[in-house]
Short mmCIF file of C-alpha atoms in Angstrom, two decimals:
data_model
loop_
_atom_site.label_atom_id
_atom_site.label_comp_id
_atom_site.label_asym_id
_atom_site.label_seq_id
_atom_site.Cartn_x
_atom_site.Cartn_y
_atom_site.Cartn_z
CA UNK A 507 88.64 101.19 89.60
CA UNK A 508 89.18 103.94 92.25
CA UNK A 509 90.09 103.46 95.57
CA UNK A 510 88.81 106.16 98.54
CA UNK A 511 90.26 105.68 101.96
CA UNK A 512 88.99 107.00 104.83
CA UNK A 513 90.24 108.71 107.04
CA UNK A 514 93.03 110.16 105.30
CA UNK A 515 94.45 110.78 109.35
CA UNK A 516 93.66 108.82 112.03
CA UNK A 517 94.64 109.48 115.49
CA UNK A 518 94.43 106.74 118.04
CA UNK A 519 95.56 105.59 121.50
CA UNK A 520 97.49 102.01 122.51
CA UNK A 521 94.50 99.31 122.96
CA UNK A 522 92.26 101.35 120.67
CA UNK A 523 90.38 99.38 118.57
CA UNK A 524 90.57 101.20 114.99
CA UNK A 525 88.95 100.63 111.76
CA UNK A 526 90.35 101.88 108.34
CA UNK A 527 87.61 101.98 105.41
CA UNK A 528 88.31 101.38 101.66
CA UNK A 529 85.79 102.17 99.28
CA UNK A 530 85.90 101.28 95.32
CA UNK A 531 84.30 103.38 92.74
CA UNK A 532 82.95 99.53 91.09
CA UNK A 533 82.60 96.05 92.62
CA UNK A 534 85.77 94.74 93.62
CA UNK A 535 84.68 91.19 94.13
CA UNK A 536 86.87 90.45 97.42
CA UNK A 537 90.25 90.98 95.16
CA UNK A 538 91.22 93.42 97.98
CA UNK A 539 94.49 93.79 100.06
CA UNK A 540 95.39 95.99 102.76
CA UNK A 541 99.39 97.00 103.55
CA UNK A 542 101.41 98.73 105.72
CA UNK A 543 104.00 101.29 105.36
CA UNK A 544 106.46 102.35 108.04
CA UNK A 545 108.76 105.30 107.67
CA UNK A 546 111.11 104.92 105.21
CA UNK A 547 110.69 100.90 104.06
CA UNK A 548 109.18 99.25 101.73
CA UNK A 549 105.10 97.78 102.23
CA UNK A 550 104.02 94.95 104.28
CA UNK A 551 101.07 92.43 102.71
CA UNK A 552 98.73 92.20 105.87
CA UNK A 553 95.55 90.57 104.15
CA UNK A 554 94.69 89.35 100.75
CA UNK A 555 91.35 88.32 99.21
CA UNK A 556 89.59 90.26 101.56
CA UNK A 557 90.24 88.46 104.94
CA UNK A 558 93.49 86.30 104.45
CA UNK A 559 95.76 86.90 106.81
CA UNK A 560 99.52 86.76 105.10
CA UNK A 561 101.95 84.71 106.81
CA UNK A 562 103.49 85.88 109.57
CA UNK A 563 100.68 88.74 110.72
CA UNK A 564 99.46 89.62 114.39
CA UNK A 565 96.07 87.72 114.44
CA UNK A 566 94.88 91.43 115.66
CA UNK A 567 94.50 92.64 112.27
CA UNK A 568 91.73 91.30 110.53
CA UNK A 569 90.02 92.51 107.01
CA UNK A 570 86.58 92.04 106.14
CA UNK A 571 83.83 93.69 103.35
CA UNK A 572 82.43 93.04 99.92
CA UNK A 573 81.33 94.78 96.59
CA UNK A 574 82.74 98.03 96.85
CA UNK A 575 83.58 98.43 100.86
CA UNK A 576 85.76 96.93 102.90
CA UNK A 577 87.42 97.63 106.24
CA UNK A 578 90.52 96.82 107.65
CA UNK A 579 90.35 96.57 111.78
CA UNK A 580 93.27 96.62 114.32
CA UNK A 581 91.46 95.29 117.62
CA UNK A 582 93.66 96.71 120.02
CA UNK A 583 96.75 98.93 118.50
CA UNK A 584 100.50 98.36 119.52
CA UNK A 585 102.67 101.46 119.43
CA UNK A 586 104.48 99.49 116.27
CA UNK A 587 101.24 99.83 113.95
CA UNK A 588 101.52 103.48 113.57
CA UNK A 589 101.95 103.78 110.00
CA UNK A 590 100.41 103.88 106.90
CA UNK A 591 98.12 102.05 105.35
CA UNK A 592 97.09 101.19 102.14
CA UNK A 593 94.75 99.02 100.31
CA UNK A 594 94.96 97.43 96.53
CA UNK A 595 92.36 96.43 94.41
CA UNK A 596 93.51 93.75 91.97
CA UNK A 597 90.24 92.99 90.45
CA UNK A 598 89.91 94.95 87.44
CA UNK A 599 93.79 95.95 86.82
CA UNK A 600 95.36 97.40 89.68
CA UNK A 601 94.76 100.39 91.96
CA UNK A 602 96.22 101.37 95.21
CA UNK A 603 94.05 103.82 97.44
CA UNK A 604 95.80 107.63 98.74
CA UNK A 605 96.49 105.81 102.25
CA UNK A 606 95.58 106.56 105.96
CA UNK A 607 97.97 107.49 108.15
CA UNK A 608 97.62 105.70 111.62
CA UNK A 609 99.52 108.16 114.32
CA UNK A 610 99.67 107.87 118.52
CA UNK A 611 96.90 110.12 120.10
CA UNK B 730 113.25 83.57 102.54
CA UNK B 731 112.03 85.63 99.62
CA UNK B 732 114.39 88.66 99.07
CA UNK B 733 113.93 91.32 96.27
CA UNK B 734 116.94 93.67 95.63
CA UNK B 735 116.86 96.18 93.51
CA UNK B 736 119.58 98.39 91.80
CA UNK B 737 120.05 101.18 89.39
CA UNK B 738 119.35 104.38 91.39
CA UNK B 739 120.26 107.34 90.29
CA UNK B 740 119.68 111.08 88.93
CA UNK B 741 119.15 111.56 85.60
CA UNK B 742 118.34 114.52 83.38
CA UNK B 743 114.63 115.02 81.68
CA UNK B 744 114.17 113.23 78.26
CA UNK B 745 116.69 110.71 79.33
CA UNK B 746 116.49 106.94 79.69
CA UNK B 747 117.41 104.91 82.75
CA UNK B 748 117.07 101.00 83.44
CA UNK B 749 116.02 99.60 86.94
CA UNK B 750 117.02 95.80 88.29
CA UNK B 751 115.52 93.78 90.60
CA UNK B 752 117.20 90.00 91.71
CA UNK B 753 115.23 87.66 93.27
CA UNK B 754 116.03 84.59 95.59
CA UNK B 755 114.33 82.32 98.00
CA UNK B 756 111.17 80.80 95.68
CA UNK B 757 111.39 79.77 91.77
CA UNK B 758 111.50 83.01 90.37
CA UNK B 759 110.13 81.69 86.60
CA UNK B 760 106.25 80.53 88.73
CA UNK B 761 105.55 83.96 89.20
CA UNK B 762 104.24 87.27 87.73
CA UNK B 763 106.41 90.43 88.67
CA UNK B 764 105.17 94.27 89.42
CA UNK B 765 106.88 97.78 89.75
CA UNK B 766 105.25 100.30 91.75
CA UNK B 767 106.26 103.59 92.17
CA UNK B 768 106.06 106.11 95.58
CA UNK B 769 106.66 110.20 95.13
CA UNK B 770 108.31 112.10 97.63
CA UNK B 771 105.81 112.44 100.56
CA UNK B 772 103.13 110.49 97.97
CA UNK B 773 101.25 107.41 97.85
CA UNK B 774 101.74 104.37 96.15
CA UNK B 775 101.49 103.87 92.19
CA UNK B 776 101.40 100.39 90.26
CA UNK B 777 102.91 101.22 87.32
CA UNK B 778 103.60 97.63 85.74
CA UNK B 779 103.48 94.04 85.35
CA UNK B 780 104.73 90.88 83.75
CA UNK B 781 103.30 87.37 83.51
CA UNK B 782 105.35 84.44 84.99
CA UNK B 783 106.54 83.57 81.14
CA UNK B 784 106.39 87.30 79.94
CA UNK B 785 103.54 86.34 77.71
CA UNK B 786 101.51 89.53 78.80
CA UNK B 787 102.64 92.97 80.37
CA UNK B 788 100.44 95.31 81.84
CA UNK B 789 101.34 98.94 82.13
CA UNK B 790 99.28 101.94 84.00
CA UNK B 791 98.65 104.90 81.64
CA UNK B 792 101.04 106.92 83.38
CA UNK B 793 104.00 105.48 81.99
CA UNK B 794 102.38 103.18 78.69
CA UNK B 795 104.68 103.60 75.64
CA UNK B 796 107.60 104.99 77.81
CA UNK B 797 108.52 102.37 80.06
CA UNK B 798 108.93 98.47 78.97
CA UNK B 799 109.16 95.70 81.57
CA UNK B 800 110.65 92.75 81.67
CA UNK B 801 112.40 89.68 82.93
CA UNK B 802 115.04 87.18 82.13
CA UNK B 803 113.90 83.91 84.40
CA UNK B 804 117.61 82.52 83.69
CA UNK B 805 118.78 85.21 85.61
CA UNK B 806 116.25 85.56 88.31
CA UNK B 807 116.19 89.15 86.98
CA UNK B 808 113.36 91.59 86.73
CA UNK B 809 113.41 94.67 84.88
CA UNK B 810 112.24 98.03 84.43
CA UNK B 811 113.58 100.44 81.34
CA UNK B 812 112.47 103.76 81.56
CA UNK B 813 112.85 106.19 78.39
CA UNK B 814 111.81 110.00 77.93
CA UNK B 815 111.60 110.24 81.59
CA UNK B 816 109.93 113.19 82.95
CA UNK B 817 110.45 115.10 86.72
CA UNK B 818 107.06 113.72 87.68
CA UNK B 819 108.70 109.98 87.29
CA UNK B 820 110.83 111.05 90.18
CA UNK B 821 109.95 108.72 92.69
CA UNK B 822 111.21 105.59 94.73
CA UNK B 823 110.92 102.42 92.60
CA UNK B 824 110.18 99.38 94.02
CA UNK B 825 110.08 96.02 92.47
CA UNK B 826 107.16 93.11 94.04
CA UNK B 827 105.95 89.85 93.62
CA UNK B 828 102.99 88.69 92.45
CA UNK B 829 100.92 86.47 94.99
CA UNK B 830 98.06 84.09 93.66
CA UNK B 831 95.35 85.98 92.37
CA UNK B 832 97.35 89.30 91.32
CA UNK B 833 97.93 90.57 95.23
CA UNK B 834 101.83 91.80 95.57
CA UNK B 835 103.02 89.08 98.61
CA UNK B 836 106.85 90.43 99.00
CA UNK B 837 108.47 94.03 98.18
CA UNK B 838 111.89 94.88 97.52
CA UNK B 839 113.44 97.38 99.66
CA UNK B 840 113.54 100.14 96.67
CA UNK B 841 115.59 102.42 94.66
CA UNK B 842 115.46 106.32 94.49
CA UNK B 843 115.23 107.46 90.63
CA UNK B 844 115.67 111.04 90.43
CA UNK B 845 114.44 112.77 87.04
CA UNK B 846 116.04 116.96 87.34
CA UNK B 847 118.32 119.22 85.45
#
């Protein structure tokens, strides 16, 4: 299964509300996760299974979708969430998606 | 507190073999299926391989199938990665993560920088 994200760049302001989109080339039957990359360490698990919310994660991200799109939505963005994210399809073996890059307006 | 740490960075010449670590601590290592994933310079992120909780099954992307061989040694708490005929586009930082219920990857170690040049 491929994974598109989109944007590739997006460029947002404190208290934006943003959305990131994921889109899979088959169904991905809500085996979806969504992390987050800061310069220089290692990935973050935000959400598994879709809408999840790992242990530990601001209640202002949230995921949501189904079949082959889902979205992962920061409702109002802290200057630490500028990063880059990435979600991971672990459906049908394992697949991350090329990223989008979260930067301050 | 979960920790991941791996070890065996290094530069190494094309064609050669190198073999990556990765210790865990803080849950019971031997309940859980393992991953290495792989990040390019300035590139996204790769899944390159897994192992079952028991090493019954591995799972490798095509990218690396036949060259690399994971695996574990649950008396150790030990994960790891041996990487033979390596090639400059291997060049990457490896990074070692476990497996959450379902297949999801729940906690990353911090990585280690393989470089494949001559």
């Amino acid at each position: 299964i491929q994974l598109t994200q989109s944007p590739s760049l997006l460029s947002a302001s404190v208290g934006d509300r943003v959305t990131l989109s994921c889109k899979g080339s088959q169904n991905i039957n809500n085996y979806l996760a969504w992390y987050q990359q800061k310069l220089g360490e290692a990935p973050k698990l935000l959400i598994y299974k879709t809408n999840s919310l790992q242990t530990g994660i601001p209640s202002r991200f949230s995921g949501s979708g189904s079949g082959t799109d889902y979205t992962l939505t920061i409702s109002s963005l802290h200057s630490e969430d500028l990063a880059t994210y990435y979600c991971y399809q672990y459906n049908n073996g394992w697949t991350f998606g090329g990223g989008t890059k979260l930067e301050l307006k | 507190e979960v920790q991941l740490v791996e070890s065996g960075e290094g530069l190494v010449q094309p064609g050669s073999s190198m073999k990556l670590s990765c210790v865990a601590s803080g849950f019971t290592f031997s309940n859980y299926g393992m991953n290495w994933i792989r990040q390019a310079p300035k590139k996204g992120l790769e899944w390159i391989a897994l192992i079952y909780y028991d090493s019954s099954s591995k799972y490798y992307a095509d990218s690396v199938k036949g060259r690399f061989t994971i695996s574990r040694d649950n008396s150790k708490n030990t994960l790891y990665l041996e990487m033979n005929s390596l090639r400059s586009e291997d060049t990457a930082m490896y990074y070692c993560a476990k497996g959450g219920y379902g297949g999801y990857l729940d906690y990353w170690g911090q990585g280690v920088m393989v470089t494949v040049s001559s």
